[in-house]
Amino acid sequence: MSKTIQSQIDKSNKLLEGLRKNAAEVSNHGVTAASLDEMEATLKELAAINDECDAIRADLSKKVKHMNQVLLAAKAAHAEAKKTLKGYYPQERWAEFGIPDKR
């Protein structure tokens, strides 16, 4: 869970607890049991959505690592093929093989 989300949940839970303890006093100012229940439901939803996002981030991180490994393999294959072609063919023919290098 991100620090920002966790911090908000913690602060809101403390506020919610304090408001529930003083429900009679704050009810005169528009804070109702229903609004506190709604706030609590919102916090639970936030925690659930954040957990889902954490799972997605973890999966994405794995996929990005795999993609980077495949990219390195593709670059190595490209460099090896290019090196081979440059070693066996004169510079004038490199463009035929898709090598735009001038040197």
mmCIF file of N, CA, C and O in Angstrom:
data_model
loop_
_atom_site.group_PDB
_atom_site.id
_atom_site.type_symbol
_atom_site.label_atom_id
_atom_site.label_comp_id
_atom_site.label_asym_id
_atom_site.label_seq_id
_atom_site.Cartn_x
_atom_site.Cartn_y
_atom_site.Cartn_z
ATOM 1 N N MET A 1 0.856 -1.171 0.000
ATOM 2 C CA MET A 1 0.000 0.000 0.000
ATOM 3 C C MET A 1 0.900 1.230 0.000
ATOM 4 O O MET A 1 1.876 1.289 0.731
ATOM 5 N N SER A 2 0.554 2.197 -0.806
ATOM 6 C CA SER A 2 1.372 3.397 -0.871
ATOM 7 C C SER A 2 1.255 4.181 0.431
ATOM 8 O O SER A 2 0.259 4.090 1.149
ATOM 9 N N LYS A 3 2.294 4.930 0.726
ATOM 10 C CA LYS A 3 2.311 5.703 1.968
ATOM 11 C C LYS A 3 1.198 6.744 1.994
ATOM 12 O O LYS A 3 0.594 6.981 3.040
ATOM 13 N N THR A 4 0.912 7.343 0.863
ATOM 14 C CA THR A 4 -0.136 8.362 0.791
ATOM 15 C C THR A 4 -1.497 7.757 1.111
ATOM 16 O O THR A 4 -2.255 8.319 1.912
ATOM 17 N N ILE A 5 -1.794 6.634 0.510
ATOM 18 C CA ILE A 5 -3.081 5.981 0.741
ATOM 19 C C ILE A 5 -3.180 5.510 2.184
ATOM 20 O O ILE A 5 -4.186 5.724 2.858
ATOM 21 N N GLN A 6 -2.118 4.858 2.673
ATOM 22 C CA GLN A 6 -2.126 4.355 4.045
ATOM 23 C C GLN A 6 -2.281 5.500 5.040
ATOM 24 O O GLN A 6 -3.033 5.394 6.005
ATOM 25 N N SER A 7 -1.599 6.586 4.785
ATOM 26 C CA SER A 7 -1.696 7.752 5.658
ATOM 27 C C SER A 7 -3.123 8.296 5.687
ATOM 28 O O SER A 7 -3.658 8.615 6.761
ATOM 29 N N GLN A 8 -3.741 8.393 4.528
ATOM 30 C CA GLN A 8 -5.119 8.896 4.462
ATOM 31 C C GLN A 8 -6.081 7.969 5.193
ATOM 32 O O GLN A 8 -6.960 8.427 5.917
ATOM 33 N N ILE A 9 -5.914 6.683 5.007
ATOM 34 C CA ILE A 9 -6.784 5.719 5.678
ATOM 35 C C ILE A 9 -6.614 5.818 7.193
ATOM 36 O O ILE A 9 -7.600 5.849 7.934
ATOM 37 N N ASP A 10 -5.367 5.895 7.652
ATOM 38 C CA ASP A 10 -5.108 6.001 9.092
ATOM 39 C C ASP A 10 -5.716 7.273 9.682
ATOM 40 O O ASP A 10 -6.381 7.230 10.723
ATOM 41 N N LYS A 11 -5.480 8.401 9.015
ATOM 42 C CA LYS A 11 -6.024 9.673 9.511
ATOM 43 C C LYS A 11 -7.551 9.646 9.525
ATOM 44 O O LYS A 11 -8.177 10.092 10.495
ATOM 45 N N SER A 12 -8.123 9.126 8.465
ATOM 46 C CA SER A 12 -9.587 9.082 8.374
ATOM 47 C C SER A 12 -10.189 8.135 9.405
ATOM 48 O O SER A 12 -11.241 8.428 9.983
ATOM 49 N N ASN A 13 -9.513 7.011 9.660
ATOM 50 C CA ASN A 13 -10.007 6.074 10.672
ATOM 51 C C ASN A 13 -9.966 6.698 12.064
ATOM 52 O O ASN A 13 -10.886 6.511 12.861
ATOM 53 N N LYS A 14 -8.911 7.440 12.366
ATOM 54 C CA LYS A 14 -8.818 8.125 13.660
ATOM 55 C C LYS A 14 -9.921 9.164 13.794
ATOM 56 O O LYS A 14 -10.548 9.290 14.854
ATOM 57 N N LEU A 15 -10.142 9.924 12.731
ATOM 58 C CA LEU A 15 -11.210 10.921 12.742
ATOM 59 C C LEU A 15 -12.563 10.243 12.915
ATOM 60 O O LEU A 15 -13.399 10.683 13.713
ATOM 61 N N LEU A 16 -12.766 9.185 12.190
ATOM 62 C CA LEU A 16 -14.016 8.437 12.265
ATOM 63 C C LEU A 16 -14.259 7.917 13.677
ATOM 64 O O LEU A 16 -15.372 8.025 14.213
ATOM 65 N N GLU A 17 -13.209 7.401 14.284
ATOM 66 C CA GLU A 17 -13.320 6.903 15.658
ATOM 67 C C GLU A 17 -13.691 8.031 16.620
ATOM 68 O O GLU A 17 -14.568 7.876 17.471
ATOM 69 N N GLY A 18 -13.033 9.174 16.459
ATOM 70 C CA GLY A 18 -13.344 10.323 17.313
ATOM 71 C C GLY A 18 -14.749 10.833 17.095
ATOM 72 O O GLY A 18 -15.440 11.214 18.059
ATOM 73 N N LEU A 19 -15.198 10.865 15.865
ATOM 74 C CA LEU A 19 -16.557 11.325 15.580
ATOM 75 C C LEU A 19 -17.599 10.362 16.154
ATOM 76 O O LEU A 19 -18.632 10.792 16.668
ATOM 77 N N ARG A 20 -17.320 9.073 16.081
ATOM 78 C CA ARG A 20 -18.264 8.095 16.641
ATOM 79 C C ARG A 20 -18.344 8.214 18.168
ATOM 80 O O ARG A 20 -19.414 8.074 18.746
ATOM 81 N N LYS A 21 -17.201 8.488 18.815
ATOM 82 C CA LYS A 21 -17.197 8.655 20.269
ATOM 83 C C LYS A 21 -18.011 9.876 20.694
ATOM 84 O O LYS A 21 -18.579 9.908 21.778
ATOM 85 N N ASN A 22 -18.020 10.879 19.842
ATOM 86 C CA ASN A 22 -18.701 12.132 20.153
ATOM 87 C C ASN A 22 -19.899 12.350 19.235
ATOM 88 O O ASN A 22 -20.210 13.487 18.870
ATOM 89 N N ALA A 23 -20.557 11.275 18.866
ATOM 90 C CA ALA A 23 -21.662 11.328 17.904
ATOM 91 C C ALA A 23 -22.773 12.262 18.360
ATOM 92 O O ALA A 23 -23.326 13.014 17.552
ATOM 93 N N ALA A 24 -23.092 12.236 19.629
ATOM 94 C CA ALA A 24 -24.186 13.087 20.131
ATOM 95 C C ALA A 24 -23.844 14.558 19.967
ATOM 96 O O ALA A 24 -24.704 15.364 19.599
ATOM 97 N N GLU A 25 -22.618 14.895 20.218
ATOM 98 C CA GLU A 25 -22.202 16.295 20.145
ATOM 99 C C GLU A 25 -22.128 16.801 18.703
ATOM 100 O O GLU A 25 -22.547 17.914 18.405
ATOM 101 N N VAL A 26 -21.600 15.989 17.806
ATOM 102 C CA VAL A 26 -21.415 16.442 16.420
ATOM 103 C C VAL A 26 -22.661 16.276 15.566
ATOM 104 O O VAL A 26 -22.732 16.831 14.470
ATOM 105 N N SER A 27 -23.631 15.548 16.084
ATOM 106 C CA SER A 27 -24.861 15.373 15.298
ATOM 107 C C SER A 27 -25.587 16.700 15.106
ATOM 108 O O SER A 27 -26.329 16.870 14.146
ATOM 109 N N ASN A 28 -25.361 17.658 15.995
ATOM 110 C CA ASN A 28 -25.952 18.994 15.869
ATOM 111 C C ASN A 28 -25.340 19.776 14.703
ATOM 112 O O ASN A 28 -25.879 20.804 14.306
ATOM 113 N N HIS A 29 -24.225 19.303 14.194
ATOM 114 C CA HIS A 29 -23.511 20.016 13.126
ATOM 115 C C HIS A 29 -23.568 19.275 11.796
ATOM 116 O O HIS A 29 -22.733 19.501 10.914
ATOM 117 N N GLY A 30 -24.513 18.375 11.675
ATOM 118 C CA GLY A 30 -24.727 17.703 10.396
ATOM 119 C C GLY A 30 -23.985 16.403 10.215
ATOM 120 O O GLY A 30 -24.046 15.797 9.142
ATOM 121 N N VAL A 31 -23.227 15.961 11.226
ATOM 122 C CA VAL A 31 -22.522 14.686 11.122
ATOM 123 C C VAL A 31 -23.448 13.616 11.679
ATOM 124 O O VAL A 31 -23.695 13.543 12.874
ATOM 125 N N THR A 32 -23.955 12.783 10.786
ATOM 126 C CA THR A 32 -24.917 11.756 11.174
ATOM 127 C C THR A 32 -24.265 10.383 11.170
ATOM 128 O O THR A 32 -23.175 10.199 10.604
ATOM 129 N N ALA A 33 -24.948 9.447 11.779
ATOM 130 C CA ALA A 33 -24.457 8.065 11.769
ATOM 131 C C ALA A 33 -24.369 7.553 10.333
ATOM 132 O O ALA A 33 -23.440 6.821 9.975
ATOM 133 N N ALA A 34 -25.312 7.963 9.508
ATOM 134 C CA ALA A 34 -25.307 7.544 8.103
ATOM 135 C C ALA A 34 -24.081 8.092 7.372
ATOM 136 O O ALA A 34 -23.455 7.390 6.570
ATOM 137 N N SER A 35 -23.729 9.349 7.645
ATOM 138 C CA SER A 35 -22.557 9.933 6.974
ATOM 139 C C SER A 35 -21.275 9.271 7.461
ATOM 140 O O SER A 35 -20.335 9.087 6.680
ATOM 141 N N LEU A 36 -21.243 8.873 8.733
ATOM 142 C CA LEU A 36 -20.072 8.165 9.252
ATOM 143 C C LEU A 36 -19.973 6.765 8.648
ATOM 144 O O LEU A 36 -18.883 6.308 8.312
ATOM 145 N N ASP A 37 -21.114 6.114 8.491
ATOM 146 C CA ASP A 37 -21.133 4.795 7.846
ATOM 147 C C ASP A 37 -20.667 4.900 6.398
ATOM 148 O O ASP A 37 -19.927 4.050 5.898
ATOM 149 N N GLU A 38 -21.087 5.947 5.731
ATOM 150 C CA GLU A 38 -20.681 6.181 4.337
ATOM 151 C C GLU A 38 -19.176 6.423 4.252
ATOM 152 O O GLU A 38 -18.501 5.895 3.365
ATOM 153 N N MET A 39 -18.651 7.199 5.200
ATOM 154 C CA MET A 39 -17.214 7.469 5.236
ATOM 155 C C MET A 39 -16.438 6.169 5.467
ATOM 156 O O MET A 39 -15.430 5.909 4.811
ATOM 157 N N GLU A 40 -16.933 5.342 6.371
ATOM 158 C CA GLU A 40 -16.283 4.069 6.668
ATOM 159 C C GLU A 40 -16.303 3.152 5.435
ATOM 160 O O GLU A 40 -15.306 2.510 5.104
ATOM 161 N N ALA A 41 -17.422 3.119 4.735
ATOM 162 C CA ALA A 41 -17.533 2.309 3.518
ATOM 163 C C ALA A 41 -16.560 2.803 2.445
ATOM 164 O O ALA A 41 -15.939 2.005 1.739
ATOM 165 N N THR A 42 -16.427 4.117 2.353
ATOM 166 C CA THR A 42 -15.502 4.701 1.376
ATOM 167 C C THR A 42 -14.064 4.307 1.699
ATOM 168 O O THR A 42 -13.280 3.985 0.793
ATOM 169 N N LEU A 43 -13.709 4.314 2.970
ATOM 170 C CA LEU A 43 -12.355 3.925 3.373
ATOM 171 C C LEU A 43 -12.090 2.452 3.074
ATOM 172 O O LEU A 43 -10.995 2.091 2.632
ATOM 173 N N LYS A 44 -13.085 1.611 3.304
ATOM 174 C CA LYS A 44 -12.930 0.190 2.988
ATOM 175 C C LYS A 44 -12.762 -0.007 1.486
ATOM 176 O O LYS A 44 -11.944 -0.816 1.037
ATOM 177 N N GLU A 45 -13.528 0.740 0.705
ATOM 178 C CA GLU A 45 -13.416 0.652 -0.753
ATOM 179 C C GLU A 45 -12.035 1.121 -1.208
ATOM 180 O O GLU A 45 -11.417 0.516 -2.081
ATOM 181 N N LEU A 46 -11.549 2.213 -0.607
ATOM 182 C CA LEU A 46 -10.223 2.728 -0.939
ATOM 183 C C LEU A 46 -9.152 1.678 -0.664
ATOM 184 O O LEU A 46 -8.270 1.454 -1.499
ATOM 185 N N ALA A 47 -9.232 1.023 0.488
ATOM 186 C CA ALA A 47 -8.256 -0.006 0.834
ATOM 187 C C ALA A 47 -8.324 -1.175 -0.155
ATOM 188 O O ALA A 47 -7.286 -1.688 -0.596
ATOM 189 N N ALA A 48 -9.524 -1.583 -0.521
ATOM 190 C CA ALA A 48 -9.688 -2.691 -1.464
ATOM 191 C C ALA A 48 -9.142 -2.336 -2.847
ATOM 192 O O ALA A 48 -8.435 -3.144 -3.477
ATOM 193 N N ILE A 49 -9.450 -1.145 -3.309
ATOM 194 C CA ILE A 49 -8.962 -0.715 -4.623
ATOM 195 C C ILE A 49 -7.448 -0.584 -4.610
ATOM 196 O O ILE A 49 -6.770 -0.955 -5.574
ATOM 197 N N ASN A 50 -6.908 -0.082 -3.523
ATOM 198 C CA ASN A 50 -5.465 0.051 -3.421
ATOM 199 C C ASN A 50 -4.786 -1.321 -3.435
ATOM 200 O O ASN A 50 -3.747 -1.490 -4.069
ATOM 201 N N ASP A 51 -5.375 -2.295 -2.750
ATOM 202 C CA ASP A 51 -4.831 -3.652 -2.781
ATOM 203 C C ASP A 51 -4.841 -4.205 -4.203
ATOM 204 O O ASP A 51 -3.884 -4.853 -4.638
ATOM 205 N N GLU A 52 -5.906 -3.940 -4.921
ATOM 206 C CA GLU A 52 -6.009 -4.385 -6.318
ATOM 207 C C GLU A 52 -4.924 -3.724 -7.168
ATOM 208 O O GLU A 52 -4.276 -4.370 -7.983
ATOM 209 N N CYS A 53 -4.720 -2.436 -6.953
ATOM 210 C CA CYS A 53 -3.682 -1.708 -7.696
ATOM 211 C C CYS A 53 -2.293 -2.252 -7.371
ATOM 212 O O CYS A 53 -1.438 -2.356 -8.259
ATOM 213 N N ASP A 54 -2.056 -2.597 -6.102
ATOM 214 C CA ASP A 54 -0.770 -3.177 -5.720
ATOM 215 C C ASP A 54 -0.525 -4.488 -6.455
ATOM 216 O O ASP A 54 0.587 -4.755 -6.909
ATOM 217 N N ALA A 55 -1.565 -5.303 -6.575
ATOM 218 C CA ALA A 55 -1.435 -6.577 -7.296
ATOM 219 C C ALA A 55 -1.136 -6.329 -8.775
ATOM 220 O O ALA A 55 -0.296 -7.017 -9.370
ATOM 221 N N ILE A 56 -1.794 -5.357 -9.349
ATOM 222 C CA ILE A 56 -1.558 -5.017 -10.758
ATOM 223 C C ILE A 56 -0.136 -4.498 -10.942
ATOM 224 O O ILE A 56 0.549 -4.852 -11.904
ATOM 225 N N ARG A 57 0.319 -3.650 -10.004
ATOM 226 C CA ARG A 57 1.693 -3.128 -10.084
ATOM 227 C C ARG A 57 2.713 -4.261 -10.011
ATOM 228 O O ARG A 57 3.719 -4.250 -10.728
ATOM 229 N N ALA A 58 2.477 -5.227 -9.121
ATOM 230 C CA ALA A 58 3.398 -6.353 -8.989
ATOM 231 C C ALA A 58 3.451 -7.158 -10.280
ATOM 232 O O ALA A 58 4.533 -7.545 -10.738
ATOM 233 N N ASP A 59 2.282 -7.396 -10.884
ATOM 234 C CA ASP A 59 2.225 -8.137 -12.144
ATOM 235 C C ASP A 59 2.921 -7.345 -13.258
ATOM 236 O O ASP A 59 3.680 -7.913 -14.048
ATOM 237 N N LEU A 60 2.678 -6.053 -13.290
ATOM 238 C CA LEU A 60 3.304 -5.209 -14.303
ATOM 239 C C LEU A 60 4.824 -5.215 -14.144
ATOM 240 O O LEU A 60 5.564 -5.294 -15.127
ATOM 241 N N SER A 61 5.284 -5.164 -12.911
ATOM 242 C CA SER A 61 6.719 -5.168 -12.661
ATOM 243 C C SER A 61 7.365 -6.437 -13.214
ATOM 244 O O SER A 61 8.433 -6.386 -13.833
ATOM 245 N N LYS A 62 6.713 -7.576 -13.014
ATOM 246 C CA LYS A 62 7.224 -8.835 -13.550
ATOM 247 C C LYS A 62 7.268 -8.791 -15.078
ATOM 248 O O LYS A 62 8.230 -9.235 -15.705
ATOM 249 N N LYS A 63 6.213 -8.274 -15.681
ATOM 250 C CA LYS A 63 6.145 -8.220 -17.147
ATOM 251 C C LYS A 63 7.208 -7.274 -17.717
ATOM 252 O O LYS A 63 7.800 -7.549 -18.751
ATOM 253 N N VAL A 64 7.437 -6.159 -17.033
ATOM 254 C CA VAL A 64 8.447 -5.200 -17.495
ATOM 255 C C VAL A 64 9.840 -5.828 -17.404
ATOM 256 O O VAL A 64 10.651 -5.669 -18.326
ATOM 257 N N LYS A 65 10.115 -6.551 -16.327
ATOM 258 C CA LYS A 65 11.414 -7.225 -16.209
ATOM 259 C C LYS A 65 11.594 -8.233 -17.341
ATOM 260 O O LYS A 65 12.665 -8.311 -17.948
ATOM 261 N N HIS A 66 10.554 -8.993 -17.621
ATOM 262 C CA HIS A 66 10.619 -9.968 -18.713
ATOM 263 C C HIS A 66 10.825 -9.263 -20.046
ATOM 264 O O HIS A 66 11.641 -9.690 -20.875
ATOM 265 N N MET A 67 10.093 -8.172 -20.272
ATOM 266 C CA MET A 67 10.233 -7.425 -21.512
ATOM 267 C C MET A 67 11.664 -6.911 -21.670
ATOM 268 O O MET A 67 12.242 -6.978 -22.762
ATOM 269 N N ASN A 68 12.259 -6.411 -20.593
ATOM 270 C CA ASN A 68 13.622 -5.902 -20.667
ATOM 271 C C ASN A 68 14.613 -7.004 -20.996
ATOM 272 O O ASN A 68 15.575 -6.777 -21.741
ATOM 273 N N GLN A 69 14.382 -8.219 -20.486
ATOM 274 C CA GLN A 69 15.245 -9.354 -20.819
ATOM 275 C C GLN A 69 15.125 -9.696 -22.305
ATOM 276 O O GLN A 69 16.135 -9.944 -22.972
ATOM 277 N N VAL A 70 13.907 -9.697 -22.811
ATOM 278 C CA VAL A 70 13.690 -9.990 -24.230
ATOM 279 C C VAL A 70 14.310 -8.891 -25.093
ATOM 280 O O VAL A 70 14.913 -9.169 -26.132
ATOM 281 N N LEU A 71 14.189 -7.642 -24.650
ATOM 282 C CA LEU A 71 14.796 -6.526 -25.384
ATOM 283 C C LEU A 71 16.314 -6.692 -25.456
ATOM 284 O O LEU A 71 16.912 -6.490 -26.521
ATOM 285 N N LEU A 72 16.932 -7.054 -24.344
ATOM 286 C CA LEU A 72 18.380 -7.273 -24.356
ATOM 287 C C LEU A 72 18.762 -8.388 -25.314
ATOM 288 O O LEU A 72 19.757 -8.287 -26.044
ATOM 289 N N ALA A 73 17.977 -9.447 -25.350
ATOM 290 C CA ALA A 73 18.248 -10.554 -26.270
ATOM 291 C C ALA A 73 18.100 -10.095 -27.720
ATOM 292 O O ALA A 73 18.910 -10.454 -28.586
ATOM 293 N N ALA A 74 17.068 -9.278 -27.989
ATOM 294 C CA ALA A 74 16.856 -8.768 -29.350
ATOM 295 C C ALA A 74 18.008 -7.858 -29.771
ATOM 296 O O ALA A 74 18.501 -7.936 -30.907
ATOM 297 N N LYS A 75 18.459 -7.012 -28.865
ATOM 298 C CA LYS A 75 19.584 -6.115 -29.172
ATOM 299 C C LYS A 75 20.851 -6.910 -29.437
ATOM 300 O O LYS A 75 21.621 -6.593 -30.351
ATOM 301 N N ALA A 76 21.078 -7.946 -28.630
ATOM 302 C CA ALA A 76 22.277 -8.767 -28.817
ATOM 303 C C ALA A 76 22.233 -9.486 -30.157
ATOM 304 O O ALA A 76 23.246 -9.547 -30.873
ATOM 305 N N ALA A 77 21.077 -10.021 -30.518
ATOM 306 C CA ALA A 77 20.932 -10.712 -31.803
ATOM 307 C C ALA A 77 21.154 -9.737 -32.960
ATOM 308 O O ALA A 77 21.822 -10.067 -33.947
ATOM 309 N N HIS A 78 20.617 -8.544 -32.828
ATOM 310 C CA HIS A 78 20.778 -7.513 -33.865
ATOM 311 C C HIS A 78 22.253 -7.153 -34.016
ATOM 312 O O HIS A 78 22.785 -7.087 -35.131
ATOM 313 N N ALA A 79 22.918 -6.916 -32.885
ATOM 314 C CA ALA A 79 24.331 -6.516 -32.930
ATOM 315 C C ALA A 79 25.190 -7.627 -33.534
ATOM 316 O O ALA A 79 26.102 -7.347 -34.326
ATOM 317 N N GLU A 80 24.896 -8.866 -33.168
ATOM 318 C CA GLU A 80 25.680 -9.988 -33.692
ATOM 319 C C GLU A 80 25.483 -10.137 -35.203
ATOM 320 O O GLU A 80 26.452 -10.325 -35.949
ATOM 321 N N ALA A 81 24.240 -10.036 -35.665
ATOM 322 C CA ALA A 81 23.968 -10.149 -37.106
ATOM 323 C C ALA A 81 24.627 -9.004 -37.869
ATOM 324 O O ALA A 81 25.219 -9.211 -38.939
ATOM 325 N N LYS A 82 24.545 -7.810 -37.326
ATOM 326 C CA LYS A 82 25.129 -6.635 -37.963
ATOM 327 C C LYS A 82 26.658 -6.780 -38.042
ATOM 328 O O LYS A 82 27.269 -6.503 -39.079
ATOM 329 N N LYS A 83 27.236 -7.245 -36.960
ATOM 330 C CA LYS A 83 28.688 -7.437 -36.905
ATOM 331 C C LYS A 83 29.122 -8.470 -37.943
ATOM 332 O O LYS A 83 30.117 -8.286 -38.652
ATOM 333 N N THR A 84 28.354 -9.543 -38.054
ATOM 334 C CA THR A 84 28.671 -10.590 -39.024
ATOM 335 C C THR A 84 28.604 -10.044 -40.451
ATOM 336 O O THR A 84 29.509 -10.268 -41.256
ATOM 337 N N LEU A 85 27.519 -9.337 -40.764
ATOM 338 C CA LEU A 85 27.372 -8.789 -42.114
ATOM 339 C C LEU A 85 28.486 -7.802 -42.444
ATOM 340 O O LEU A 85 29.034 -7.816 -43.552
ATOM 341 N N LYS A 86 28.815 -6.955 -41.487
ATOM 342 C CA LYS A 86 29.867 -5.971 -41.741
ATOM 343 C C LYS A 86 31.220 -6.638 -41.959
ATOM 344 O O LYS A 86 32.077 -6.112 -42.670
ATOM 345 N N GLY A 87 31.391 -7.809 -41.337
ATOM 346 C CA GLY A 87 32.667 -8.522 -41.488
ATOM 347 C C GLY A 87 32.817 -9.228 -42.826
ATOM 348 O O GLY A 87 33.928 -9.445 -43.285
ATOM 349 N N TYR A 88 31.707 -9.580 -43.453
ATOM 350 C CA TYR A 88 31.775 -10.358 -44.683
ATOM 351 C C TYR A 88 31.429 -9.587 -45.952
ATOM 352 O O TYR A 88 31.669 -10.070 -47.051
ATOM 353 N N TYR A 89 30.837 -8.429 -45.801
ATOM 354 C CA TYR A 89 30.412 -7.671 -46.983
ATOM 355 C C TYR A 89 31.026 -6.282 -46.969
ATOM 356 O O TYR A 89 31.189 -5.678 -45.916
ATOM 357 N N PRO A 90 31.332 -5.747 -48.161
ATOM 358 C CA PRO A 90 31.908 -4.398 -48.222
ATOM 359 C C PRO A 90 30.857 -3.349 -47.813
ATOM 360 O O PRO A 90 29.653 -3.573 -47.921
ATOM 361 N N GLN A 91 31.346 -2.238 -47.388
ATOM 362 C CA GLN A 91 30.485 -1.147 -46.888
ATOM 363 C C GLN A 91 29.428 -0.734 -47.904
ATOM 364 O O GLN A 91 28.317 -0.388 -47.529
ATOM 365 N N GLU A 92 29.736 -0.783 -49.159
ATOM 366 C CA GLU A 92 28.793 -0.373 -50.193
ATOM 367 C C GLU A 92 27.540 -1.249 -50.201
ATOM 368 O O GLU A 92 26.479 -0.824 -50.643
ATOM 369 N N ARG A 93 27.623 -2.458 -49.734
ATOM 370 C CA ARG A 93 26.483 -3.380 -49.761
ATOM 371 C C ARG A 93 25.698 -3.422 -48.453
ATOM 372 O O ARG A 93 24.653 -4.052 -48.376
ATOM 373 N N TRP A 94 26.184 -2.750 -47.404
ATOM 374 C CA TRP A 94 25.517 -2.799 -46.104
ATOM 375 C C TRP A 94 24.064 -2.346 -46.180
ATOM 376 O O TRP A 94 23.189 -2.908 -45.523
ATOM 377 N N ALA A 95 23.791 -1.335 -46.985
ATOM 378 C CA ALA A 95 22.425 -0.810 -47.100
ATOM 379 C C ALA A 95 21.462 -1.877 -47.628
ATOM 380 O O ALA A 95 20.284 -1.879 -47.265
ATOM 381 N N GLU A 96 21.946 -2.781 -48.444
ATOM 382 C CA GLU A 96 21.105 -3.867 -48.960
ATOM 383 C C GLU A 96 20.566 -4.749 -47.835
ATOM 384 O O GLU A 96 19.505 -5.338 -47.960
ATOM 385 N N PHE A 97 21.308 -4.819 -46.762
ATOM 386 C CA PHE A 97 20.945 -5.674 -45.641
ATOM 387 C C PHE A 97 20.263 -4.883 -44.499
ATOM 388 O O PHE A 97 20.032 -5.420 -43.422
ATOM 389 N N GLY A 98 19.986 -3.611 -44.771
ATOM 390 C CA GLY A 98 19.304 -2.797 -43.768
ATOM 391 C C GLY A 98 20.223 -2.171 -42.759
ATOM 392 O O GLY A 98 19.808 -1.808 -41.658
ATOM 393 N N ILE A 99 21.486 -2.029 -43.120
ATOM 394 C CA ILE A 99 22.459 -1.382 -42.224
ATOM 395 C C ILE A 99 22.791 -0.019 -42.803
ATOM 396 O O ILE A 99 23.523 0.073 -43.797
ATOM 397 N N PRO A 100 22.266 1.048 -42.218
ATOM 398 C CA PRO A 100 22.491 2.379 -42.783
ATOM 399 C C PRO A 100 23.836 2.988 -42.400
ATOM 400 O O PRO A 100 24.141 4.096 -42.826
ATOM 401 N N ASP A 101 24.641 2.295 -41.629
ATOM 402 C CA ASP A 101 25.910 2.849 -41.159
ATOM 403 C C ASP A 101 26.809 3.233 -42.320
ATOM 404 O O ASP A 101 26.897 2.540 -43.316
ATOM 405 N N LYS A 102 27.480 4.340 -42.159
ATOM 406 C CA LYS A 102 28.421 4.807 -43.179
ATOM 407 C C LYS A 102 29.835 4.362 -42.838
ATOM 408 O O LYS A 102 30.704 4.382 -43.677
ATOM 409 N N ARG A 103 30.074 4.036 -41.578
ATOM 410 C CA ARG A 103 31.439 3.648 -41.148
ATOM 411 C C ARG A 103 31.430 2.273 -40.595
ATOM 412 O O ARG A 103 30.559 1.760 -40.046
#
